[in-house]
XYZ file of C-alpha atoms in Angstrom:
687
model
C 11.584 -8.203 -13.292
C 14.939 -9.553 -14.283
C 17.601 -6.897 -14.214
C 20.026 -5.164 -11.890
C 17.240 -3.831 -10.243
C 16.392 -7.235 -9.909
C 19.331 -6.965 -7.687
C 17.866 -3.806 -6.334
C 14.369 -5.214 -6.156
C 15.658 -8.182 -4.341
C 18.068 -6.636 -2.024
C 15.344 -4.288 -0.944
C 12.669 -6.911 -0.629
C 14.458 -9.912 0.577
C 17.302 -9.066 2.908
C 15.573 -11.244 5.492
C 16.325 -14.288 3.337
C 19.986 -13.498 2.788
C 21.670 -15.644 5.403
C 25.216 -16.373 4.242
C 26.161 -20.051 4.296
C 29.767 -20.991 3.823
C 28.887 -24.186 1.936
C 25.837 -26.175 0.889
C 26.456 -28.645 3.678
C 26.026 -26.329 6.637
C 23.626 -27.275 9.437
C 20.385 -25.317 9.768
C 19.977 -25.458 13.543
C 22.018 -24.566 16.597
C 21.470 -25.097 20.326
C 20.997 -21.672 21.882
C 19.879 -21.004 25.453
C 17.610 -17.969 25.785
C 16.070 -16.677 29.055
C 12.286 -17.171 28.997
C 11.655 -13.453 29.503
C 13.670 -12.720 26.338
C 11.555 -14.983 24.079
C 9.558 -13.078 21.455
C 7.314 -13.944 18.512
C 10.178 -13.637 16.010
C 12.146 -16.294 17.891
C 9.140 -18.620 17.998
C 8.519 -18.205 14.272
C 12.194 -18.905 13.638
C 12.024 -22.087 15.728
C 8.922 -23.154 13.801
C 10.752 -22.653 10.511
C 13.830 -24.484 11.777
C 11.657 -27.417 12.832
C 10.177 -27.505 9.347
C 13.681 -27.535 7.886
C 14.605 -30.567 9.977
C 11.564 -32.368 8.564
C 12.701 -31.903 4.971
C 12.988 -35.093 2.898
C 16.096 -36.845 4.221
C 17.534 -33.349 4.785
C 19.225 -34.196 1.486
C 22.293 -32.509 0.038
C 20.197 -31.511 -2.988
C 17.863 -29.543 -0.692
C 20.864 -27.989 1.035
C 22.268 -27.016 -2.341
C 18.964 -25.384 -3.334
C 18.830 -23.552 0.013
C 22.395 -22.378 -0.499
C 21.439 -20.817 -3.843
C 18.275 -19.356 -2.339
C 20.068 -17.773 0.607
C 22.614 -16.220 -1.734
C 19.681 -14.941 -3.820
C 20.724 -16.937 -6.872
C 17.084 -17.580 -7.697
C 17.508 -19.041 -11.184
C 19.734 -21.836 -9.804
C 17.548 -22.208 -6.686
C 14.359 -22.700 -8.700
C 16.013 -25.246 -10.984
C 17.343 -27.246 -8.013
C 14.061 -27.119 -6.054
C 12.320 -28.395 -9.196
C 14.515 -31.519 -9.062
C 13.686 -32.067 -5.383
C 9.937 -31.530 -5.829
C 9.657 -33.701 -8.938
C 8.902 -36.361 -6.313
C 5.655 -35.386 -4.533
C 6.816 -37.304 -1.455
C 9.307 -34.470 -0.960
C 6.606 -31.810 -0.611
C 6.844 -29.661 2.521
C 5.478 -26.202 3.258
C 8.913 -24.606 3.462
C 10.153 -26.075 0.171
C 6.960 -25.044 -1.608
C 7.297 -21.522 -0.206
C 10.895 -21.310 -1.366
C 10.345 -22.566 -4.881
C 7.348 -20.241 -5.192
C 9.456 -17.345 -3.896
C 12.314 -18.221 -6.255
C 10.026 -17.809 -9.232
C 8.214 -14.823 -7.682
C 11.465 -12.917 -7.119
C 12.353 -13.602 -10.749
C 8.816 -12.502 -11.769
C 7.975 -15.791 -13.409
C 4.349 -15.465 -12.323
C 3.146 -18.584 -14.114
C 5.552 -20.875 -12.242
C 5.192 -18.943 -8.986
C 1.403 -19.343 -9.178
C 1.777 -23.070 -9.880
C 3.785 -23.673 -6.696
C 1.909 -21.209 -4.440
C -1.317 -22.942 -5.514
C 0.069 -26.291 -4.390
C 1.234 -24.659 -1.138
C -2.280 -23.338 -0.499
C -4.002 -26.635 -1.344
C -1.601 -28.797 0.678
C -0.562 -26.545 3.588
C -3.218 -23.843 3.992
C -2.741 -23.722 7.777
C 0.911 -22.779 7.324
C 0.278 -19.892 4.923
C 1.481 -16.516 6.225
C 0.171 -13.048 5.367
C 3.179 -12.623 3.067
C 2.311 -15.902 1.304
C -1.247 -14.692 0.707
C 0.019 -11.368 -0.645
C 2.368 -13.083 -3.110
C -0.277 -15.642 -4.061
C -2.799 -12.885 -4.840
C -0.172 -11.126 -6.970
C 0.573 -14.277 -8.950
C -3.164 -14.733 -9.480
C -3.367 -11.211 -10.895
C -0.225 -11.933 -12.906
C -2.115 -14.799 -14.538
C -5.287 -12.788 -15.106
C -7.244 -14.549 -12.328
C -8.602 -11.325 -10.836
C -11.728 -12.682 -9.115
C -9.736 -15.261 -7.181
C -7.037 -12.671 -6.461
C -9.657 -10.506 -4.721
C -10.512 -13.361 -2.351
C -6.908 -13.776 -1.300
C -6.486 -10.026 -0.906
C -9.268 -10.265 1.699
C -7.499 -13.127 3.465
C -4.302 -11.059 3.459
C -6.192 -8.125 4.990
C -7.720 -10.370 7.672
C -4.330 -11.769 8.677
C -2.906 -8.263 8.837
C -5.666 -7.168 11.193
C -4.919 -10.150 13.431
C -1.269 -9.069 13.576
C -1.295 -6.379 16.268
C 2.290 -5.436 15.385
C 1.343 -4.541 11.811
C 0.365 -0.890 11.410
C -0.082 -0.965 7.618
C -3.732 -0.226 6.804
C -4.467 -2.541 3.861
C -8.112 -2.238 2.760
C -9.170 -5.159 0.553
C -12.602 -3.812 -0.520
C -11.039 -0.499 -1.516
C -8.341 -2.393 -3.438
C -11.024 -4.403 -5.247
C -12.895 -1.298 -6.396
C -9.624 0.268 -7.534
C -8.721 -2.935 -9.392
C -12.077 -2.998 -11.190
C -11.625 0.662 -12.124
C -8.186 -0.066 -13.622
C -9.409 -3.119 -15.547
C -12.465 -1.332 -16.941
C -10.837 2.081 -17.427
C -10.373 3.829 -20.744
C -7.078 3.242 -22.574
C -5.478 6.701 -22.595
C -2.161 5.702 -24.162
C -0.730 4.381 -27.394
C 2.413 2.274 -26.898
C 5.119 0.816 -29.164
C 8.033 -1.552 -28.617
C 11.256 0.331 -29.514
C 13.953 -0.957 -31.879
C 16.860 -1.132 -29.406
C 15.306 -3.954 -27.350
C 17.316 -7.172 -27.165
C 16.644 -10.723 -26.002
C 17.890 -9.657 -22.564
C 16.741 -7.006 -20.072
C 16.377 -3.469 -21.441
C 14.840 -0.976 -19.038
C 15.155 2.212 -16.976
C 15.238 4.846 -19.767
C 16.149 8.445 -18.927
C 16.086 11.590 -21.082
C 19.552 12.991 -21.874
C 20.703 16.072 -23.741
C 17.255 16.839 -25.277
C 17.409 14.252 -28.062
C 18.777 11.075 -26.452
C 17.806 8.369 -23.999
C 20.228 6.549 -21.695
C 19.010 3.136 -20.576
C 20.141 -0.035 -18.822
C 20.658 -3.319 -20.628
C 22.102 -6.750 -19.981
C 22.947 -7.066 -23.682
C 26.479 -8.450 -23.491
C 28.674 -7.017 -26.227
C 31.942 -8.638 -25.151
C 33.524 -10.925 -27.745
C 35.275 -13.492 -25.562
C 33.409 -13.798 -22.251
C 29.790 -13.660 -21.252
C 29.610 -12.939 -17.494
C 26.231 -13.830 -16.050
C 24.380 -12.674 -12.967
C 23.402 -15.510 -10.657
C 20.004 -13.999 -9.787
C 18.440 -14.624 -13.164
C 21.211 -16.128 -15.290
C 21.588 -13.007 -17.438
C 24.635 -10.866 -18.235
C 25.443 -7.955 -15.923
C 23.938 -4.567 -16.722
C 25.584 -1.609 -18.447
C 24.379 1.822 -19.509
C 23.672 2.452 -23.201
C 22.655 5.577 -25.115
C 20.383 5.921 -28.144
C 19.109 8.867 -30.159
C 15.360 9.624 -30.217
C 13.625 9.598 -33.577
C 11.727 12.887 -33.389
C 8.737 11.721 -35.437
C 8.211 8.162 -34.227
C 9.886 8.392 -30.759
C 11.662 5.124 -31.647
C 15.135 4.340 -30.247
C 17.745 2.807 -32.562
C 21.472 2.040 -32.826
C 22.360 1.986 -29.143
C 26.015 2.230 -28.067
C 27.634 1.859 -24.656
C 27.428 5.062 -22.681
C 30.911 5.503 -21.129
C 33.853 3.262 -20.220
C 34.448 5.417 -17.139
C 30.952 4.599 -15.873
C 30.355 1.029 -17.034
C 32.181 -1.582 -14.946
C 32.302 -5.368 -14.807
C 29.288 -5.398 -12.490
C 25.840 -3.695 -12.604
C 25.226 -0.081 -13.642
C 21.660 1.102 -14.050
C 19.021 3.755 -13.364
C 20.656 7.039 -14.290
C 19.495 10.635 -13.853
C 21.029 13.895 -15.080
C 21.224 17.435 -13.750
C 19.330 20.142 -15.710
C 22.546 21.186 -17.515
C 23.481 17.516 -18.231
C 26.892 18.104 -16.593
C 26.289 15.872 -13.551
C 24.892 12.354 -13.457
C 23.783 9.943 -10.730
C 23.474 6.190 -11.238
C 23.188 2.867 -9.399
C 26.035 0.372 -9.083
C 26.933 -2.691 -7.022
C 28.963 -2.042 -3.885
C 32.438 -3.222 -4.845
C 36.146 -2.485 -4.590
C 38.445 -4.986 -6.224
C 35.577 -7.454 -5.783
C 31.967 -7.372 -4.637
C 31.549 -6.287 -1.010
C 29.012 -8.109 1.149
C 27.433 -7.366 4.505
C 27.444 -9.777 7.450
C 24.567 -11.718 5.858
C 26.385 -12.105 2.549
C 24.294 -9.501 0.730
C 25.945 -7.311 -1.891
C 24.097 -4.002 -1.573
C 23.680 -1.297 -4.181
C 24.907 2.277 -3.999
C 24.307 5.559 -5.781
C 27.309 7.166 -7.472
C 27.758 10.572 -9.065
C 30.052 11.775 -11.818
C 30.677 15.132 -13.487
C 31.330 15.658 -17.165
C 34.925 16.390 -18.201
C 35.222 17.237 -21.888
C 33.418 14.580 -23.855
C 33.567 11.936 -21.111
C 32.828 11.527 -17.425
C 35.081 11.725 -14.369
C 35.720 8.819 -12.013
C 32.442 8.196 -10.108
C 32.141 9.003 -6.399
C 29.647 7.383 -4.075
C 27.130 9.476 -2.153
C 27.523 9.996 1.618
C 24.217 8.389 2.599
C 25.189 5.056 0.985
C 25.911 2.162 3.331
C 27.439 -1.296 3.341
C 24.408 -2.387 5.423
C 21.545 -1.382 3.134
C 20.911 -0.491 -0.504
C 20.330 2.823 -2.225
C 19.446 3.187 -5.890
C 17.081 4.481 -8.593
C 18.164 8.139 -8.340
C 15.841 10.785 -9.843
C 16.481 14.534 -9.846
C 13.757 17.154 -9.697
C 13.582 19.422 -12.799
C 15.505 22.188 -10.999
C 18.150 19.739 -9.744
C 17.620 20.738 -6.107
C 16.007 17.509 -4.904
C 17.369 13.992 -5.383
C 14.831 11.204 -4.976
C 15.999 7.616 -4.563
C 14.955 4.156 -3.370
C 16.297 2.441 -0.262
C 15.615 -0.125 2.430
C 17.532 1.952 4.985
C 16.389 2.152 8.635
C 13.172 4.145 8.788
C 11.703 2.438 5.716
C 7.986 1.640 5.904
C 8.229 -1.393 3.650
C 10.473 -3.609 1.550
C 11.786 -0.558 -0.326
C 10.725 3.081 0.026
C 11.265 6.298 -1.882
C 13.369 8.904 -0.061
C 14.509 12.420 -0.940
C 17.490 14.625 -0.063
C 18.221 18.274 -0.761
C 21.135 18.847 -3.151
C 22.850 21.804 -1.496
C 24.823 24.534 -3.298
C 28.094 23.485 -1.660
C 27.799 19.983 -3.125
C 26.598 18.320 0.078
C 23.283 16.661 0.827
C 20.678 16.888 3.561
C 19.635 13.943 5.710
C 17.402 11.538 3.726
C 13.655 11.981 4.292
C 11.099 9.214 3.755
C 8.231 10.364 1.492
C 5.820 8.860 3.996
C 2.697 6.671 3.828
C 1.055 8.865 1.174
C 3.545 7.314 -1.296
C 5.229 4.366 0.437
C 3.594 1.095 1.532
C 4.852 -1.992 3.346
C 5.758 -3.487 -0.054
C 7.994 -2.147 -2.867
C 8.076 1.409 -4.186
C 10.703 1.856 -6.897
C 11.832 3.785 -10.010
C 10.775 7.354 -9.144
C 10.620 10.014 -11.851
C 9.774 13.622 -11.000
C 8.421 16.468 -13.124
C 7.407 19.933 -11.998
C 3.844 18.620 -11.584
C 3.956 14.990 -10.509
C 5.944 12.112 -9.137
C 5.738 8.828 -11.042
C 6.889 5.522 -9.549
C 6.310 1.782 -9.619
C 4.852 -0.243 -6.756
C 3.309 -3.575 -5.870
C 1.890 -2.163 -2.630
C -0.804 0.053 -4.181
C -3.784 -1.424 -6.047
C -2.593 -2.752 -9.403
C -2.980 -5.406 -12.068
C -0.130 -7.651 -10.908
C 3.619 -7.342 -10.406
C 4.833 -3.747 -10.409
C 2.427 -1.113 -11.739
C 3.144 2.532 -12.601
C 1.518 5.165 -10.373
C 1.384 8.941 -10.325
C 0.716 11.556 -7.658
C 0.426 15.306 -8.086
C 2.153 17.488 -5.532
C 2.126 21.092 -4.300
C 3.346 23.048 -1.269
C 1.033 20.968 0.950
C 2.561 17.673 -0.154
C 1.519 14.741 -2.321
C -2.068 14.218 -3.431
C -3.817 10.885 -3.975
C -1.757 8.115 -5.587
C -3.387 6.932 -8.829
C -2.703 3.992 -11.113
C -1.936 5.315 -14.625
C -4.014 2.452 -16.052
C -3.830 0.272 -19.130
C -2.104 -0.243 -21.511
C 0.966 1.061 -19.664
C 0.140 -1.285 -16.806
C -0.376 -4.998 -17.359
C -0.473 -8.148 -15.254
C 3.351 -8.273 -15.392
C 6.028 -5.816 -14.156
C 5.633 -2.282 -15.529
C 8.183 0.257 -14.339
C 10.780 2.991 -14.990
C 8.211 5.362 -16.487
C 9.447 8.746 -17.771
C 7.407 11.435 -19.531
C 7.661 14.921 -20.972
C 4.766 16.825 -19.392
C 4.758 19.195 -22.359
C 4.403 16.604 -25.137
C 2.957 13.778 -22.997
C 5.374 11.413 -24.727
C 7.732 9.128 -22.891
C 9.031 5.621 -22.226
C 8.592 2.805 -19.745
C 9.720 -0.817 -19.374
C 7.758 -4.037 -19.013
C 8.289 -7.790 -19.093
C 4.814 -8.404 -20.545
C 4.126 -11.049 -23.156
C 4.872 -10.148 -26.755
C 8.171 -8.374 -26.154
C 11.498 -9.083 -27.813
C 13.235 -10.276 -24.679
C 13.045 -10.269 -20.919
C 12.310 -6.605 -20.102
C 11.583 -4.329 -23.054
C 11.374 -0.560 -23.358
C 8.160 0.874 -24.823
C 7.512 4.364 -26.124
C 4.112 5.910 -25.411
C 1.906 8.866 -26.234
C -0.570 9.896 -23.548
C -3.846 10.818 -25.225
C -5.754 13.985 -24.389
C -8.983 13.483 -22.463
C -12.212 13.802 -24.399
C -14.525 16.692 -23.681
C -16.961 14.281 -22.008
C -16.129 14.163 -18.305
C -15.514 10.969 -16.379
C -16.104 12.392 -12.909
C -17.419 9.768 -10.494
C -17.761 8.678 -6.884
C -17.232 4.987 -6.117
C -16.808 2.932 -2.995
C -17.393 -0.246 -1.042
C -19.804 -0.758 1.864
C -18.541 -3.055 4.616
C -19.648 -4.116 8.090
C -17.690 -2.097 10.655
C -16.618 -4.896 13.009
C -16.036 -7.856 10.666
C -15.032 -5.947 7.532
C -17.360 -8.178 5.446
C -18.649 -6.603 2.241
C -22.352 -5.697 2.280
C -24.435 -6.348 -0.857
C -27.888 -4.774 -1.309
C -27.179 -1.728 0.856
C -29.041 1.356 -0.405
C -26.662 4.192 -1.325
C -28.056 7.644 -2.151
C -26.308 10.557 -3.829
C -27.371 13.957 -2.438
C -26.465 17.441 -3.640
C -25.318 20.376 -1.495
C -28.949 21.099 -0.550
C -29.521 17.521 0.601
C -31.726 16.769 -2.413
C -31.534 13.164 -3.613
C -30.083 12.901 -7.131
C -29.558 9.159 -7.565
C -29.718 5.927 -5.594
C -28.237 2.477 -6.193
C -27.974 -0.867 -4.407
C -24.484 -2.191 -3.727
C -23.373 -5.171 -5.809
C -22.457 -8.608 -4.448
C -18.950 -7.346 -3.636
C -20.374 -4.351 -1.733
C -19.347 -1.861 -4.404
C -21.234 1.117 -5.829
C -20.510 3.914 -8.295
C -22.115 7.207 -9.327
C -20.867 8.415 -12.729
C -21.185 11.481 -14.965
C -21.022 13.920 -12.049
C -19.992 17.554 -12.002
C -16.340 18.213 -11.214
C -15.208 20.238 -8.200
C -18.579 19.939 -6.498
C -19.601 18.792 -3.013
C -21.946 15.794 -2.745
C -23.174 13.624 0.129
C -23.288 9.833 0.131
C -26.038 8.461 2.421
C -26.022 4.699 3.043
C -28.815 2.631 4.616
C -29.311 -1.040 5.288
C -31.811 -2.792 7.525
C -30.525 -3.405 11.074
C -27.620 -0.973 10.588
C -27.063 2.681 11.411
C -27.307 5.143 8.559
C -23.992 6.573 7.349
C -23.531 9.979 5.693
C -20.283 11.175 4.122
C -19.463 14.393 2.266
C -17.363 14.045 -0.894
C -15.750 16.728 -3.072
C -15.359 15.598 -6.680
C -12.406 16.312 -8.964
C -12.954 16.748 -12.707
C -12.312 13.522 -14.661
C -11.353 11.618 -11.534
C -13.081 8.952 -9.457
C -13.252 9.747 -5.756
C -13.087 6.608 -3.597
C -15.315 6.405 -0.494
C -15.110 3.769 2.242
C -18.410 3.181 4.073
C -18.534 1.043 7.221
C -21.929 0.374 8.806
C -22.491 -0.443 12.474
C -25.252 -2.808 13.620
C -28.146 -1.205 15.487
C -28.204 -3.929 18.136
C -24.680 -2.980 19.198
C -26.203 0.114 20.825
C -28.073 -2.148 23.277
C -25.812 -2.977 26.222
C -25.992 -4.244 29.804
C -24.469 -1.741 32.230
C -24.367 -2.800 35.916
C -27.214 -5.191 35.246
C -29.344 -2.514 33.584
C -30.173 -2.680 29.885
C -29.450 0.657 28.189
C -29.076 2.314 24.824
C -25.375 3.096 24.762
C -24.880 6.260 22.751
C -21.882 8.505 22.999
C -22.364 11.041 25.777
C -25.272 13.456 25.195
C -23.595 16.651 26.327
C -25.191 20.018 27.165
C -23.585 23.415 27.348
C -23.114 24.900 30.813
C -26.418 26.156 32.281
C -28.282 25.231 29.052
C -30.891 22.629 28.139
C -31.069 22.902 24.349
C -29.925 20.001 22.172
C -26.490 20.622 20.653
C -25.665 19.487 17.100
C -23.421 16.692 18.348
C -26.166 15.562 20.728
C -28.769 15.477 17.949
C -26.571 13.097 15.949
C -26.402 10.715 18.912
C -30.152 10.987 19.514
C -30.706 10.185 15.832
C -28.925 6.868 16.421
C -31.262 6.172 19.309
C -34.246 6.970 17.085
C -32.957 4.489 14.487
C -32.805 1.713 17.086
C -36.287 2.494 18.453
C -37.637 2.495 14.901
C -36.075 -0.916 14.259
C -37.504 -2.285 17.558
C -41.101 -0.936 17.651
C -41.912 -2.565 21.023
C -39.043 -0.834 22.804
C -39.926 1.501 25.686
C -37.309 3.660 27.410
C -36.939 6.124 30.242
C -34.577 9.096 30.225
C -32.418 10.189 33.142
C -30.517 13.463 32.917
C -27.738 14.768 35.143
C -25.760 17.962 35.797
C -22.397 18.781 37.281
C -22.025 20.128 40.840
C -21.671 23.791 39.956
C -24.649 25.928 41.037
C -27.311 25.320 43.652
C -28.454 21.714 43.964
C -32.156 22.583 43.590
C -31.466 24.585 40.466
C -29.372 21.714 39.079
C -32.261 19.321 39.615
C -34.550 21.747 37.769
C -31.993 22.188 34.940
C -31.422 18.435 34.504
C -35.178 17.860 34.382
C -35.410 20.381 31.530
C -32.574 18.528 29.755
C -34.306 15.173 30.135
C -37.512 16.589 28.717
C -35.571 18.300 25.868
C -34.145 14.896 24.907
C -37.638 13.360 25.107
C -39.139 16.121 22.954
C -36.407 15.730 20.323
C -36.978 11.963 20.084
C -40.742 12.472 19.732
C -40.135 15.120 17.045
C -38.329 12.453 14.995
C -41.451 10.248 14.842
C -41.255 8.115 17.998
C -44.605 7.774 19.812
C -44.670 9.634 23.156
C -46.087 6.514 24.881
C -42.767 4.766 24.254
C -40.949 7.140 26.611
C -42.072 6.104 30.096
C -40.456 9.027 31.889
C -37.919 11.835 31.500
C -36.551 12.872 34.887
C -33.624 15.027 35.991
C -31.514 14.073 38.996
C -29.287 17.119 39.189
C -25.929 16.470 40.823
C -27.082 13.448 42.844
C -25.321 10.892 40.613
C -21.894 12.267 39.713
C -19.494 10.074 37.708
C -16.367 11.446 39.383
C -15.270 13.297 42.536
C -16.113 16.755 41.199
C -18.620 17.487 43.984
C -17.261 20.952 44.785
C -14.793 19.769 47.404
C -11.904 19.472 44.910
C -10.762 21.593 41.976
C -11.821 20.087 38.651
C -11.168 20.943 35.035
C -13.905 22.032 32.663
C -13.659 18.674 30.909
C -14.210 16.714 34.141
C -17.287 18.776 34.994
C -18.653 18.190 31.486
C -18.583 14.420 32.030
C -21.345 14.829 34.609
C -23.626 16.788 32.268
C -25.246 13.835 30.528
C -28.418 11.943 29.675
C -28.889 8.176 29.939
C -31.460 6.045 28.137
C -32.660 2.990 30.041
C -34.628 0.253 28.255
C -37.792 -0.593 30.197
C -39.011 -3.267 27.764
C -38.502 -4.482 24.197
């Protein structure tokens, strides 16, 4: 995506790269003494990277020049210079290949990014990071290589799980099912390229004054000077306005929006109050010249302006802006009381998150609130647009086709519902973003840098088609092994109705996936999954009309229930608890006993004995009697589930003779501590 919000995209995503260097000749390493107790993983990774830098080919001035461009986020120049260095294969190194790949990736040239990431993987697989795998999988999707992309999504997930500091729950099998659903989904839109598009970036449309659209463009209309942005070698962005053709929804004859708003740097991503008298927009942080933070990064800020006559007043920046992080992509709610925006401020979950503030009656704003993990991921969430029913935004952190995809999520008083990809043809394997729509007419606009456009980013009009009367309600999912996360083909998945009657059954495919289609909407079903040597799994699912409910199923191996405890082989279930002074089998206990039955069924030679215990409350003789009844209740339940009585050698109660804690009546204990002693154990006599 090549635009201001390239600037925005970048500043959000890549602040970690933005180390300011005073000249291309600066050294990359310094001697710093650090106490051993202060050493952390970040420092070690930094030292590793520095050592790689020192191994660069001759540490040449050309490499230093490329690094200088890269660190200043001038990715067009960086890519061109790295190309010169790497034209000689003897100059290959993991760090240079990462940087040239990143230079193209940040400029969304997925073909070139894929080319260099592919070399990185083939030549330096051991030095690939989780971030490298994520970007590589995205470039694969960006080049239509979806099967291979799935494999690298799994590698990315595996590396994330190995990183104990990473709390982001990426689920590769779930992403694969979602990806297949998007690829194979029905096309519910018609789209058209609008007339105002130029050879440069045109994007971020916004409705204005009922019959107009204001948008951002790097079309340079100056006569004498073309000022270009170092990131992608395009002119700086300004705001333009065009009238909507009521019949065709086309946009023609664009003119610059306002001299008071447009400056010599970037302006983009505008939103208007319901009365069109107040506007918010994104601009570079500058005074007489661009302002940079201590790392040399020029951040973005949100500005507001009020209408005065036929023009706009001098813009004022919002109070939650900062010289240390970026804010941008403002979007007002339909009533004008909530202002959504994008930022990488402290408290962000990922590279850029969507936040919201209250617009108060006195003209002030509340403290920014992160929309949370229901919307935001560890990657980029950008370009929010809000109606009275849904929030729309672009992301490369949710399951998509490559680059940024457009997503939607309904919301109510309880918060946001499930995030859903709006599907093709709005989304493609390139960047698709800045989606706006009239909920009433289901017409709107979005931007994309897909093939076949007039320039870099183009604006497209769309009409969202009404759903057919035939429903597309479904339940889909992926079956994986609980411990390893490996997908499980040939697992038997059954669909049951509310009365536990089997309706359908399927075997999972080679990628572990399954789907049940043509279901009733707003109805409760059960998904029962079986596979030899694994515990059965049952999940309840409530369907939604014309939606696909995603279900994750993880199966646990039966043999994992067999453990050695103090030298004794046992079946390790969760505690089989009994109510105080009772011997009947509780519902939670029956579920644990069912697991035991599954294992004994799988191992037909297994013989067990049951030992049951009580807490210390009550007379010791009575407790022995009560525990014996509990042991025999457990035995009778197991036999009732089809296990031969001869395979249970004994079922004996020991009362309070074998307590697990010090709750013997001499100290005061909580109810929970006493309950720990009310248990049954299952000892394996032979297998």
